[in-house]
CSV table of C-alpha atoms in Angstrom, one decimal:
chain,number,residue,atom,x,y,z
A,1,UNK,CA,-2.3,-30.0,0.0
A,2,UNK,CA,0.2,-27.5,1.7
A,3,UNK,CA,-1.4,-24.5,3.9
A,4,UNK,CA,0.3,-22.3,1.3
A,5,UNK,CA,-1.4,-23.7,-1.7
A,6,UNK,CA,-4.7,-23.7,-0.3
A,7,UNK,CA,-4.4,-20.0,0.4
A,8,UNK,CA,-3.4,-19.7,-2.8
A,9,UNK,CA,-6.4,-21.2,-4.1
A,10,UNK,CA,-8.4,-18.8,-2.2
A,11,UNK,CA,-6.9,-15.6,-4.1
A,12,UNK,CA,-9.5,-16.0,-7.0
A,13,UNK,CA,-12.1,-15.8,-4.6
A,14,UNK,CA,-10.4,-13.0,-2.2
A,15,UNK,CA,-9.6,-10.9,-5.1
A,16,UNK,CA,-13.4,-10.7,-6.1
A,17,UNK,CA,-14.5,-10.3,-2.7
A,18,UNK,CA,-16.4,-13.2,-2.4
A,19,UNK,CA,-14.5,-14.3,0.7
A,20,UNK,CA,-15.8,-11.2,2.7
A,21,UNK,CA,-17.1,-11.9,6.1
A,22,UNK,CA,-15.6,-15.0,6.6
A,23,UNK,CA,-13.0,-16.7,8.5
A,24,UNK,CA,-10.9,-17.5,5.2
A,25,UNK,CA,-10.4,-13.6,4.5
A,26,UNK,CA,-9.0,-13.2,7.9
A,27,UNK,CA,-6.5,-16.0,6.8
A,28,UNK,CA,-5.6,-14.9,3.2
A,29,UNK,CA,-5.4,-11.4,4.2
A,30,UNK,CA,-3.0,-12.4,7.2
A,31,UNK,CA,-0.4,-14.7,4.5
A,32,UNK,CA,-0.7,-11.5,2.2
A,33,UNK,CA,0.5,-8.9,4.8
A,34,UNK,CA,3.5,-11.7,5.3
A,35,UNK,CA,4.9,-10.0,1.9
A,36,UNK,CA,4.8,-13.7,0.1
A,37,UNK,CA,5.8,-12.7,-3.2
A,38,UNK,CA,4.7,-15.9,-5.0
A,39,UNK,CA,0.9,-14.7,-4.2
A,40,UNK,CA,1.2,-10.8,-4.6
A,41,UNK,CA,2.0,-12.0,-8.2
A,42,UNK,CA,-0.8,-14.4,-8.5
A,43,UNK,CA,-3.0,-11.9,-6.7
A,44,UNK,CA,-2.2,-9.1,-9.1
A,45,UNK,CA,-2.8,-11.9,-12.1
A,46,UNK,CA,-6.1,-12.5,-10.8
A,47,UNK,CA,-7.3,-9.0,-10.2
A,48,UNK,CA,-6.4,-8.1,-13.8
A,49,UNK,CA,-8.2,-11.2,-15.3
A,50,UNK,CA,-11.1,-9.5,-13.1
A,51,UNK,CA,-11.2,-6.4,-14.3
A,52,UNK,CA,-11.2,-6.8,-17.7
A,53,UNK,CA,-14.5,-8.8,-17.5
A,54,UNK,CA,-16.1,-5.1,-18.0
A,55,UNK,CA,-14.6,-5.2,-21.5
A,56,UNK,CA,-17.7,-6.9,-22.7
A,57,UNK,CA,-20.0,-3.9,-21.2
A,58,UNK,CA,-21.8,-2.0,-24.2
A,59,UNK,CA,-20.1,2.0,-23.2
A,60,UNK,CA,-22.7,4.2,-22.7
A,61,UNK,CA,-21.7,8.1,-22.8
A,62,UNK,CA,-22.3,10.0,-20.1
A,63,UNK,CA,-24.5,13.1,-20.1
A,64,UNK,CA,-22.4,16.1,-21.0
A,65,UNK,CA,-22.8,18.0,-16.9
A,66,UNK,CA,-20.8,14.8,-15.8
A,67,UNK,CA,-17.4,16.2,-17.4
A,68,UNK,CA,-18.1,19.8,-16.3
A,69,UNK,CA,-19.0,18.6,-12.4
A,70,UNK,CA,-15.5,16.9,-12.7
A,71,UNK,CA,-14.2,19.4,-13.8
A,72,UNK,CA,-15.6,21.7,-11.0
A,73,UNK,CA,-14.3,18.8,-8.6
A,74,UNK,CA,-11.0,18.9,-9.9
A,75,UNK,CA,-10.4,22.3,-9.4
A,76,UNK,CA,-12.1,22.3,-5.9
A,77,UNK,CA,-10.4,18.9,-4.4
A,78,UNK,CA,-7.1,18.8,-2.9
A,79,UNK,CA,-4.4,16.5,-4.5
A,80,UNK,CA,-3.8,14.4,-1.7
A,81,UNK,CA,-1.8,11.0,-1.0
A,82,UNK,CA,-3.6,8.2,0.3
A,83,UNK,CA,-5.0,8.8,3.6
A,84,UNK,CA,-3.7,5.6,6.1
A,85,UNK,CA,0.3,6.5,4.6
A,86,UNK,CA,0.6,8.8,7.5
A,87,UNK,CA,-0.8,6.8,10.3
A,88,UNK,CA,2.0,4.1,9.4
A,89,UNK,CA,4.7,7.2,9.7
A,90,UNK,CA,3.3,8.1,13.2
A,91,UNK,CA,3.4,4.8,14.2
A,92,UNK,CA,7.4,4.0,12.9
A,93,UNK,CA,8.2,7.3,14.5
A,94,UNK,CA,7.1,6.4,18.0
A,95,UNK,CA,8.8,2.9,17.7
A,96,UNK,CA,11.5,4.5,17.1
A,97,UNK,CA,12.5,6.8,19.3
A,98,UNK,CA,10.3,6.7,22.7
A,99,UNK,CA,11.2,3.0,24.0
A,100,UNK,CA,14.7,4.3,24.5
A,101,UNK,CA,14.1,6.1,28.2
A,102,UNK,CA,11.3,3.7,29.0
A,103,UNK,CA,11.7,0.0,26.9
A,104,UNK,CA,8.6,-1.4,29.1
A,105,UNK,CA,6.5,1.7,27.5
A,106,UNK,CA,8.0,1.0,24.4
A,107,UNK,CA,7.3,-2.6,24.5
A,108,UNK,CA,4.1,-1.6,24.4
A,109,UNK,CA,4.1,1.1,21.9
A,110,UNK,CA,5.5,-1.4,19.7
A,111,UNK,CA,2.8,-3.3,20.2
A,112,UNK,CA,0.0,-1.1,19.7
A,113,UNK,CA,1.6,0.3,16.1
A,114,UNK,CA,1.5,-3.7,15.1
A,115,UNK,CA,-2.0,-3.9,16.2
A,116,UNK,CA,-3.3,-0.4,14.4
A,117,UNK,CA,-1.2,-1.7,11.4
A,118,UNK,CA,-2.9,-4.7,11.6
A,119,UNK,CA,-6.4,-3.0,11.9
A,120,UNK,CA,-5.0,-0.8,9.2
A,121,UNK,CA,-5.1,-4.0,7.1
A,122,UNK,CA,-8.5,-5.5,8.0
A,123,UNK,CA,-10.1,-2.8,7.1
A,124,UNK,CA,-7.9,-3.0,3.8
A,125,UNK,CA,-8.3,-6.4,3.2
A,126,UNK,CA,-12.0,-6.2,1.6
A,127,UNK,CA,-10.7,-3.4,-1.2
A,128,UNK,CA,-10.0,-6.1,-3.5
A,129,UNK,CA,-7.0,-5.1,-6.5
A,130,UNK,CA,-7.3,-1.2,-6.0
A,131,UNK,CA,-6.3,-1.7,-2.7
A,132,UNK,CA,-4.3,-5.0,-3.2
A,133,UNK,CA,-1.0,-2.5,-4.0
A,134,UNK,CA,-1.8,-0.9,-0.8
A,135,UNK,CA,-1.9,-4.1,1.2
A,136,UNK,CA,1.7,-5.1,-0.1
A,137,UNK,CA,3.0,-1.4,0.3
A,138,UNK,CA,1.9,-2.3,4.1
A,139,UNK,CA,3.1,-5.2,3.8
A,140,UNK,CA,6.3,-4.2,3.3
A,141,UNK,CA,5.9,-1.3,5.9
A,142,UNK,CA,5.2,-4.0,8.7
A,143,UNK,CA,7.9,-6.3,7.6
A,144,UNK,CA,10.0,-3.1,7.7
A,145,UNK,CA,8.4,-2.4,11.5
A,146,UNK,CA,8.7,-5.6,12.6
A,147,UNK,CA,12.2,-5.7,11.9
A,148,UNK,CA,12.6,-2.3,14.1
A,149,UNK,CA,10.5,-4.4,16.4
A,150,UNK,CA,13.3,-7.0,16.8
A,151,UNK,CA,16.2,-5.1,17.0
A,152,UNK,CA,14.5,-2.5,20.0
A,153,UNK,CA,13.3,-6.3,21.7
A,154,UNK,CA,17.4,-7.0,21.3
A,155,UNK,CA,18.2,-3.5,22.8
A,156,UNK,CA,16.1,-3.9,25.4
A,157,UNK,CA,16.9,-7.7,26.6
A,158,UNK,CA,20.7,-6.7,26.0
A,159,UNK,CA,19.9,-3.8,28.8
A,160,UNK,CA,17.9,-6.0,30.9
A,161,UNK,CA,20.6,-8.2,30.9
A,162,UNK,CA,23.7,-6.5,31.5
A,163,UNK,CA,24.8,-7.2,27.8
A,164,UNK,CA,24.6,-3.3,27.4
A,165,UNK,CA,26.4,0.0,28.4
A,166,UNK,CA,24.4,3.0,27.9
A,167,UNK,CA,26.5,6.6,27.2
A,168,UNK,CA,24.0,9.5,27.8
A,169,UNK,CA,24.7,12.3,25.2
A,170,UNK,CA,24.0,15.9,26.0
A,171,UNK,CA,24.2,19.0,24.9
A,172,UNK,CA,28.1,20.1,24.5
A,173,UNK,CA,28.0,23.5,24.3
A,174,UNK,CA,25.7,26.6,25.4
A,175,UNK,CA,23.3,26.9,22.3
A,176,UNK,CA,23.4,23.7,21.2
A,177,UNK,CA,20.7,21.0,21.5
A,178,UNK,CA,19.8,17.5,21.5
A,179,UNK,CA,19.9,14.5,24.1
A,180,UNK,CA,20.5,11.2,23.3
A,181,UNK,CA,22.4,7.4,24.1
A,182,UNK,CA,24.7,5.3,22.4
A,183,UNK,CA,24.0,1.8,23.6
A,184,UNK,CA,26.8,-0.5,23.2
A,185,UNK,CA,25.2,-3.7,23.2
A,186,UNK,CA,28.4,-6.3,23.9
A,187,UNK,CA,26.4,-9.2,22.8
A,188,UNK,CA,25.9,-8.1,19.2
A,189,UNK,CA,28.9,-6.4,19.1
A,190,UNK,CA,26.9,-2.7,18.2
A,191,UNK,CA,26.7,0.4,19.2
A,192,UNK,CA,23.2,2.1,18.5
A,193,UNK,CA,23.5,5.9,18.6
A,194,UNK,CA,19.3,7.3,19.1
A,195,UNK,CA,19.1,11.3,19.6
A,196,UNK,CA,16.2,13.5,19.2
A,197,UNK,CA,16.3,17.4,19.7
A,198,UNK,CA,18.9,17.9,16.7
A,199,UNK,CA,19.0,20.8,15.1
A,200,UNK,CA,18.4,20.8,11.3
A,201,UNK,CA,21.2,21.2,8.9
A,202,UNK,CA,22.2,23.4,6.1
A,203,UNK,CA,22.6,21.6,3.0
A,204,UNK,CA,26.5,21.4,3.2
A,205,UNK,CA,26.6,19.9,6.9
A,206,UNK,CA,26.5,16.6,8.4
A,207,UNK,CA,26.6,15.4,12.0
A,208,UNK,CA,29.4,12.7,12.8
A,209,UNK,CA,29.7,10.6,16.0
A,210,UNK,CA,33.2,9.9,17.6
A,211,UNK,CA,34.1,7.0,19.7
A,212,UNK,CA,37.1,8.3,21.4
A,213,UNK,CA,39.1,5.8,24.0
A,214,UNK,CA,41.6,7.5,26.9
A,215,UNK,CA,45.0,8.7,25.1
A,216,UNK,CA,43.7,7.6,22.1
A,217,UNK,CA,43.0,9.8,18.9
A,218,UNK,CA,38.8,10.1,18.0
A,219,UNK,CA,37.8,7.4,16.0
A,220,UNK,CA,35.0,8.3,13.5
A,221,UNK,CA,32.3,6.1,13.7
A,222,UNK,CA,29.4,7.6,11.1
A,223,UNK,CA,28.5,10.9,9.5
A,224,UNK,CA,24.5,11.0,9.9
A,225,UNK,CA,21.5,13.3,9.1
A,226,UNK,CA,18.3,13.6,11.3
A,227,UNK,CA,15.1,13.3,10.4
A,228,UNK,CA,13.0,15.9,9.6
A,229,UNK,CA,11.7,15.8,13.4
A,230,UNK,CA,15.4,16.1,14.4
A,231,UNK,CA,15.6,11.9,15.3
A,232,UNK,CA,18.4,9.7,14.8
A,233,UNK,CA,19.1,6.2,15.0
A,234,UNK,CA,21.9,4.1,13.8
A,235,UNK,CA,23.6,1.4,14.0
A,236,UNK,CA,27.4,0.1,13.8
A,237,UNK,CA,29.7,-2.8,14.2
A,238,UNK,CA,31.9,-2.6,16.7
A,239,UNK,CA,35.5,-2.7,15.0
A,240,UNK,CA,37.2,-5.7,16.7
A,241,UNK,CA,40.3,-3.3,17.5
A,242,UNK,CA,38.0,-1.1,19.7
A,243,UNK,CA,36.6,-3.2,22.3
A,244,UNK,CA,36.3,-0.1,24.7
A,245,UNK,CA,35.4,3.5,25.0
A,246,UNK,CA,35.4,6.2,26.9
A,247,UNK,CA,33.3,8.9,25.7
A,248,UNK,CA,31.0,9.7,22.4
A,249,UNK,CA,30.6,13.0,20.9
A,250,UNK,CA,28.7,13.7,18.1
A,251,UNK,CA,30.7,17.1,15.8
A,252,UNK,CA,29.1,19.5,13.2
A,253,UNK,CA,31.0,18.7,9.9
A,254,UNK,CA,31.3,20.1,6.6
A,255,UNK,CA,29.9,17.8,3.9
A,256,UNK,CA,33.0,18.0,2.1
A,257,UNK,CA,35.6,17.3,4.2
A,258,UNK,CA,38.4,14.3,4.6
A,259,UNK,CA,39.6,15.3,7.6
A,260,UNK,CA,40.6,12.4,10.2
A,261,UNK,CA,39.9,15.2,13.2
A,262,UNK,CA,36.5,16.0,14.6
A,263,UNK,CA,35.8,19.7,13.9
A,264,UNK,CA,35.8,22.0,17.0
A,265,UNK,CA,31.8,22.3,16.7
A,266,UNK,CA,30.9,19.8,19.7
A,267,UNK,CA,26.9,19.4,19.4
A,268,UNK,CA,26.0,16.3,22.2
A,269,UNK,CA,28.5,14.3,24.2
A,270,UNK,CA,28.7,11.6,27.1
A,271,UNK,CA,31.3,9.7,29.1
A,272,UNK,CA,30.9,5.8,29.5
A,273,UNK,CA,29.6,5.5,33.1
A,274,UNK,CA,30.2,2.1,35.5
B,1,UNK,CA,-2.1,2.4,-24.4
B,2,UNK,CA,1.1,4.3,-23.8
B,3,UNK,CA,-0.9,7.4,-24.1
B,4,UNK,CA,-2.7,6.6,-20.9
B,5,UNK,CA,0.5,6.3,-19.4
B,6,UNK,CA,1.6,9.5,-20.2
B,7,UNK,CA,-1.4,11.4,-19.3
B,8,UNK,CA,-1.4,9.9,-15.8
B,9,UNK,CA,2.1,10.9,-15.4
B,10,UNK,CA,1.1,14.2,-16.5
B,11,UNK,CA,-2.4,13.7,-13.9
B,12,UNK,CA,0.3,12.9,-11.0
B,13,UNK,CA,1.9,16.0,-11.5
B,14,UNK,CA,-1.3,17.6,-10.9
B,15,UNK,CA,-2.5,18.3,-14.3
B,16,UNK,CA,-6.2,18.2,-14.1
B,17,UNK,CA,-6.9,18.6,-17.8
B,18,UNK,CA,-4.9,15.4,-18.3
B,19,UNK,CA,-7.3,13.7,-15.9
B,20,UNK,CA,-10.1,14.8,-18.0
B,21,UNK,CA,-8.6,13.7,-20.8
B,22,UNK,CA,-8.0,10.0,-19.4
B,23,UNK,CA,-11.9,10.8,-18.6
B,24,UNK,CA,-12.8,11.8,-22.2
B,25,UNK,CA,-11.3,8.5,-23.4
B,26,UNK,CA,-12.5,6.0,-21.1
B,27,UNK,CA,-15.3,7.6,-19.2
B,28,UNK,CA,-18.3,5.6,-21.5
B,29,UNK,CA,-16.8,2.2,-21.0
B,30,UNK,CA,-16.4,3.3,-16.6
B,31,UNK,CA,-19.5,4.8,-16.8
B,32,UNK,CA,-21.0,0.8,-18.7
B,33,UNK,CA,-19.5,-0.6,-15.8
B,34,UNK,CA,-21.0,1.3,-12.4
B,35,UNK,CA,-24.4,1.2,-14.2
B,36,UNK,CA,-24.5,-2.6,-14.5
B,37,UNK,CA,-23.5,-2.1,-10.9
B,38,UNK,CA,-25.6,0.4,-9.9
B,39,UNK,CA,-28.3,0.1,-12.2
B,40,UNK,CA,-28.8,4.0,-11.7
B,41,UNK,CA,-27.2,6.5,-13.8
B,42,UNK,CA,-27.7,9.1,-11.5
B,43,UNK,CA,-25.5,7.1,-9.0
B,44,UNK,CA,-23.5,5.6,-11.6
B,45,UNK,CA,-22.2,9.2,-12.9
B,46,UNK,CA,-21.7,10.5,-9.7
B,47,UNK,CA,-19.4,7.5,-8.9
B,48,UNK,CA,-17.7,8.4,-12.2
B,49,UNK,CA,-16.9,11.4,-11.0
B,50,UNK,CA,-15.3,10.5,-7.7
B,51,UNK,CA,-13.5,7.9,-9.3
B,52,UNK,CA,-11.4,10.2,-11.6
B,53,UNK,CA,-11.3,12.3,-8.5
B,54,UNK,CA,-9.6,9.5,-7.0
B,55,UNK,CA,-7.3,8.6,-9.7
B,56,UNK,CA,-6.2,12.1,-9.8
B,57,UNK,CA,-4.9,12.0,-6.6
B,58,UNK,CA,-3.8,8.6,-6.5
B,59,UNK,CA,-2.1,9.0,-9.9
B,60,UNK,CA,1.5,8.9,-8.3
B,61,UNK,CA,0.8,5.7,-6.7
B,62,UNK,CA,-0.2,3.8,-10.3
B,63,UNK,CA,1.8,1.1,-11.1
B,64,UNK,CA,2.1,0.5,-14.5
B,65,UNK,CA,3.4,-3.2,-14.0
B,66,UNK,CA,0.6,-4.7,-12.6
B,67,UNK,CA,-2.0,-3.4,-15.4
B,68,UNK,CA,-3.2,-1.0,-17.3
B,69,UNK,CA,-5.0,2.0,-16.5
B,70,UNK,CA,-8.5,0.8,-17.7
B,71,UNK,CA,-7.7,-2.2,-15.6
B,72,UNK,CA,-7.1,-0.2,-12.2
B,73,UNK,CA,-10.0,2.5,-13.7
B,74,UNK,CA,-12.2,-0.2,-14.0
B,75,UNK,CA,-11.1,-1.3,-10.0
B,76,UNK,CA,-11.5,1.8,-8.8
B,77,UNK,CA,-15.2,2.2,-10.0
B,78,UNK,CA,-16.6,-1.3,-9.3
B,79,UNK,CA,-15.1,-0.4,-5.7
B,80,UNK,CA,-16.8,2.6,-5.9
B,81,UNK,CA,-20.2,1.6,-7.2
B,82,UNK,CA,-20.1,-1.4,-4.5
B,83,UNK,CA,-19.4,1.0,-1.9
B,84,UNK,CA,-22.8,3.0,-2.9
B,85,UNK,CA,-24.8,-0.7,-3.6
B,86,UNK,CA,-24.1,-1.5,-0.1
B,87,UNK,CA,-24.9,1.3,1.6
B,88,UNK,CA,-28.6,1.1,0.4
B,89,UNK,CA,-28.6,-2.2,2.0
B,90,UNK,CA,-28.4,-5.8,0.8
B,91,UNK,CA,-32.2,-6.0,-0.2
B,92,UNK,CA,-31.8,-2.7,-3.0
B,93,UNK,CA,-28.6,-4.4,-3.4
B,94,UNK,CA,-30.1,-8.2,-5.1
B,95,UNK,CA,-33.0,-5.9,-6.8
B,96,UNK,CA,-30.7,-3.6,-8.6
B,97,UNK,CA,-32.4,-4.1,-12.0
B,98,UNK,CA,-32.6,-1.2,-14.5
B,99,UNK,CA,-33.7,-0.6,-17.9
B,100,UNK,CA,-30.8,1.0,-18.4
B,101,UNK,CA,-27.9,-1.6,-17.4
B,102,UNK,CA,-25.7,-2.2,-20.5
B,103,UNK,CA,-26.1,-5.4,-22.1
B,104,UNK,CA,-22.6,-7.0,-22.1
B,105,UNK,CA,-23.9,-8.8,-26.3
B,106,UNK,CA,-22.8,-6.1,-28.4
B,107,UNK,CA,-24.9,-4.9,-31.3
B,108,UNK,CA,-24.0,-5.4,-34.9
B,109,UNK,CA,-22.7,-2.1,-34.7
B,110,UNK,CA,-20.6,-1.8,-31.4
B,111,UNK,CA,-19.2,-5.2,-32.4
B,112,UNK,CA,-17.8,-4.0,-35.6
B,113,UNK,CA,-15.7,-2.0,-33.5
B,114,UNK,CA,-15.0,-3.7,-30.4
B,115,UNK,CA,-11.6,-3.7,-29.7
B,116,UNK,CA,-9.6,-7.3,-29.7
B,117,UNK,CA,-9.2,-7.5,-25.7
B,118,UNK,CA,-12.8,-7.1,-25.3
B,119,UNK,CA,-13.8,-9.6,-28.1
B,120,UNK,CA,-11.1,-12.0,-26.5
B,121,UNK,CA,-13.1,-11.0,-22.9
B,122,UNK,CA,-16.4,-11.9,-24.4
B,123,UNK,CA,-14.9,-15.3,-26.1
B,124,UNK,CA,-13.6,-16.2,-22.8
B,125,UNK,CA,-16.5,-15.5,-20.8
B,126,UNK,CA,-18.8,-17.4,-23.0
B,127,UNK,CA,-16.4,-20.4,-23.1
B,128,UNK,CA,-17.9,-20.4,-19.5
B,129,UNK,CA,-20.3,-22.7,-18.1
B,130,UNK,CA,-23.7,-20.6,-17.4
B,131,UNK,CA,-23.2,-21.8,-13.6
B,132,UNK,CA,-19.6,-20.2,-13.3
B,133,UNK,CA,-20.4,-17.0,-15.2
B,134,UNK,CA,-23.1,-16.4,-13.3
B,135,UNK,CA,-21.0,-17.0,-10.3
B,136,UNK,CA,-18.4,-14.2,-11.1
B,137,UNK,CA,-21.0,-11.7,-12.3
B,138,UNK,CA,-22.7,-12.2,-9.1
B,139,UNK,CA,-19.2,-11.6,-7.2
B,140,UNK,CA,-18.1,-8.9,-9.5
B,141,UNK,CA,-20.9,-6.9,-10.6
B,142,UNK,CA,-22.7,-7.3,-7.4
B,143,UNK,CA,-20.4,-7.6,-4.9
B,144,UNK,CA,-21.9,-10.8,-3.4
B,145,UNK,CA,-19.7,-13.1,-1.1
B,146,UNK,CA,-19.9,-16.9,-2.2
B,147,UNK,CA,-22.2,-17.4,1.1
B,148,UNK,CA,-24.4,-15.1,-0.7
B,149,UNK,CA,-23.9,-16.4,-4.0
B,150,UNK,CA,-24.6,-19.7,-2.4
B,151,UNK,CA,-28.1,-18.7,-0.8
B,152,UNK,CA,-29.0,-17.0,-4.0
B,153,UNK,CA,-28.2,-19.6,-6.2
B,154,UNK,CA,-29.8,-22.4,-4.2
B,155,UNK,CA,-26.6,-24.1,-4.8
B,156,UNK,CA,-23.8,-25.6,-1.7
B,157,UNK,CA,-21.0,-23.7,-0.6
B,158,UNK,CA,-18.6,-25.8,-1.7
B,159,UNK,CA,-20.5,-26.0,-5.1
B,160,UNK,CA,-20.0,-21.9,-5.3
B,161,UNK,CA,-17.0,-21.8,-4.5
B,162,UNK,CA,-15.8,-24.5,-7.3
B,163,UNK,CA,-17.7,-22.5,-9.9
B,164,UNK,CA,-15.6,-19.5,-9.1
B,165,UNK,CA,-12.1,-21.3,-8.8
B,166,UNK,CA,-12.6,-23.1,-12.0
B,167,UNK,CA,-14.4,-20.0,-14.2
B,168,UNK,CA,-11.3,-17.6,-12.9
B,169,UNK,CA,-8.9,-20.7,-13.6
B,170,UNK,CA,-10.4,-20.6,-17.1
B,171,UNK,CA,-10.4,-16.6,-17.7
B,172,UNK,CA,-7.2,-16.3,-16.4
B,173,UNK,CA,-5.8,-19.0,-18.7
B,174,UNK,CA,-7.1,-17.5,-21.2
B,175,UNK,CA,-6.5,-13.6,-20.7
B,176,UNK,CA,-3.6,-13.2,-18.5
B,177,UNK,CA,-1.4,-12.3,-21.1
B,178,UNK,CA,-3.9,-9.1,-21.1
B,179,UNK,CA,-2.4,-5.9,-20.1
C-alpha cells in the first residue's frame, strides 16, 4: 500500500477525531496542509457522513430563555471573521516586503511565518470538519507563501551570486514618497520592482514603471496599485529586445489613458549602478 | 433546504433575525445532539447558544458545496459541546450519563414524522455491527480517540481502529449521496 493511500485510510478516523494525540494526526494533518485535492474531497465526504449520524437524535426543544439569551447575544457580539485569517496576512506581509534590504533577515522571517502557519495548523488539525475548510483555506495560503518563499530564495541566491542588478528607487520629486528596488535578476530573465512608502491613489490613478535605456524612448513596463499599506511587488519578463537599462522610474498615470509617454508626475526613480 | 441557504446568506449580511430563524428551525434537533454530548441541558443550551453565535459570524465563510447547513450546524455544536466535555476532564467526561440524553429509537410518534435522511441515518447505523456503532458513538458523541476507545472497550488498537474504518466505510456507502 502506497503512503498516500494509507493516509487516506486514516481520514475516517482523523475526521472523527479519534486520531488525536497521536503520531498519525501529525502525519494526516501534514498531507492535508499539502492541498491534496483527492483527500480534501474524501475528507469533506467523510465529515458529512459524520454529521448526519445526529439525524437519529429524538429533538428536544429548548426552554423558551435560550432564544431570548441569543437574541441578547446577537445584539451584543461583534460580527467578526475568523480570528487566525489575520495572523496569516501579517505573516505574507512581512515575507513580502522586509527581506528586500536584509535577505539573511528575511530568510528568517520566511521561516518563522512557515513555522507559526504551521503551528497555526496543529492547533487546527484536532477541529475535525468545521475546521476542515479552514485547514484547506491554509492550505492554500501556505502553498500560496511558499511559493513567495521560493521566488525571495531565487532573488536572494541571484544577489548572492552576481546573477542580479539592484536599481534603488527614490523619491523623484519634493513631496513625493516611497523607496524601493527593481532587481533585475539575469538568470531568470525578471525584473522584480518592491516599493513601500507609496502613496494611495484616487480611484482614477495608477502607478506605472518605466524601463528607460540611454537615447532610447521609456519603455512601459506595468501599470500597478499598492497595497493598502502602500507595498508593491511585481514581477516581469524581461523583453528579449531589452537586455539593458539604464534607469527606472515609476509615473502617476491616469487610469484612462493610452498614451506611449510617461506623464510628467515622476513619483520614485533610480539609475542602474556598476 | 434552499431556505437555509437563503437565511444564512441573509445571516452573513449581518441579519441577526435570520440567524434566529435558522435557530427556530433547527435549534431542537442541535440542542438533541450537545445533550447526548453533554448530558446537561444547562450546558447543552448554553453551547446552543454560542454556536448560532458562531455561525452568525462565520456565515460568510459557509460553503454550501461541502454540505448542508444542519450538517456544518451539527459540526459546529458537537465541537462545541466537546470543547466543554473536555474541559471538565476526561473522568466527568466517560461518566456523562443523564436522564435526559435523547434516545436516538424514535417513538411511535416522532417516527411518523421523521424525515427520510434521518430514517435512511437510522437504517444505516443499525445495518452496523454493535462493535462499530459503538465505536463511532464513542468517537463522535464523546470525543474519545481510538487509544481511548481501545482502553474502554477492552478491545486492541488495531481491532478499534478496523471497527471505525469499516462502520464509516459502511455509512458513507450508504449516505454519501446525503446533502
Amino acid at each position: 500500500m502506497s503512503e498516500h493511500a494509507r493516509l487516506r485510510e486514516l481520514l475516517p478516523l482523523y475526521v472523527l477525531g479519534a486520531l488525536e494525540g497521536s503520531d498519525e494526526c501529525d502525519v494526516v494533518c501534514a498531507h492535508l496542509a499539502t492541498g491534496c485535492p483527492e483527500c480534501a474531497v474524501e475528507l469533506a465526504e467523510h465529515a458529512r457522513v459524520a454529521a448526519a449520524m445526529p439525524e437519529v437524535l429524538a429533538p428536544i426543544a429548548p426552554r423558551a430563555t435560550v432564544r431570548a439569551a441569543l437574541e441578547k447575544k446577537l445584539a451584543d457580539a461583534p460580527k467578526v471573521v475568523a480570528m487566525h485569517t489575520p495572523a496569516i496576512r501579517r505573516a505574507e506581509t512581512r515575507l513580502s516586503w522586509v527581506w528586500v534590504a536584509l535577505p539573511t533577515a528575511a530568510a528568517a522571517a520566511a521561516i518563522i511565518a512557515a513555522v507559526n502557519l504551521n503551528e497555526q495548523l496543529r492547533w487546527e488539525k484536532n477541529r475535525h470538519w468545521e475546521d476542515a475548510k479552514e485547514i484547506t483555506d491554509l492550505s492554500v495560503e501556505m502553498a500560496a507563501l511558499q511559493k513567495e518563499i521560493a521566488k525571495n530564495d531565487a532573488l536572494a541566491n541571484a544577489l548572492a551570486t552576481g546573477d542580479a542588478q539592484v536599481i534603488a528607487l527614490g523619491p523623484a520629486a519634493a513631496g513625493q514618497t516611497g523607496t524601493g528596488h527593481v532587481i533585475w535578476n539575469k538568470k531568470d530573465r525578471t525584473w522584480t520592482l518592491l516599493a513601500s512608502g507609496m502613496k494611495p491613489l484616487d480611484k482614477d490613478q495608477v502607478y506605472e514603471l518605466w524601463f528607460i535605456k540611454n537615447g532610447a524612448d521609456p519603455r512601459s513596463a506595468i501599470r500597478f496599485e499598492p497595497d493598502a499599506k502602500g507595498v508593491v511587488r511585481q514581477t516581469i519578463a524581461v523583453p528579449a529586445d531589452m537586455p539593458q537599462i539604464d534607469l527606472a522610474a515609476v509615473t502617476l498615470e491616469p487610469k484612462k489613458n493610452d498614451d506611449p509617454k510617461p506623464s510628467s508626475t515622476l513619483v520614485i526613480a533610480g539609475k542602474t549602478t556598476g | 433546504m434552499s431556505d437555509d441557504l437563503s437565511l444564512l446568506t441573509r445571516a452573513a449580511k449581518g441579519e441577526s433575525a435570520a440567524v434566529l430563524a435558522l435557530y427556530d428551525r433547527h435549534a431542537s434537533a442541535l440542542l438533541a445532539l450537545a445533550i447526548r454530548v453533554l448530558g446537561n441541558r444547562d450546558e447543552a443550551e448554553e453551547v446552543l447558544q454560542d454556536s448560532f453565535v458562531k455561525i452568525w459570524q462565520e456565515a460568510a465563510s459557509y460553503d454550501a458545496n461541502r454540505a448542508g447547513f444542519r450538517a456544518w450546524a451539527c459540526t459546529i455544536v458537537r465541537n462545541r459541546s466537546l470543547d466543554v466535555l473536555r474541559r471538565r476532564g476526561t473522568a466527568a467526561r466517560t461518566a456523562a450519563v443523564s436522564a435526559e440524553t435523547p434516545e436516538s429509537a424514535p417513538s411511535p410518534d416522532a417516527s411518523a414524522t421523521e424525515t427520510e435522511s434521518a430514517k435512511r441515518v437510522r437504517a444505516a447505523i443499525a445495518e452496523l455491527p454493535e462493535a462499530q456503532r459503538k465505536a463511532l458513538e464513542l468517537a463522535y458523541y464523546e470525543g474519545l480517540t481510538h487509544v481511548e476507545i481501545a482502553a474502554k472497550t477492552s478491545a486492541p488498537l488495531g481491532t478499534v481502529k478496523t471497527r471505525i474504518l469499516d462502520g464509516m466505510r459502511k455509512l458513507k456507502a450508504a449516505l454519501g449521496d446525503l446533502r
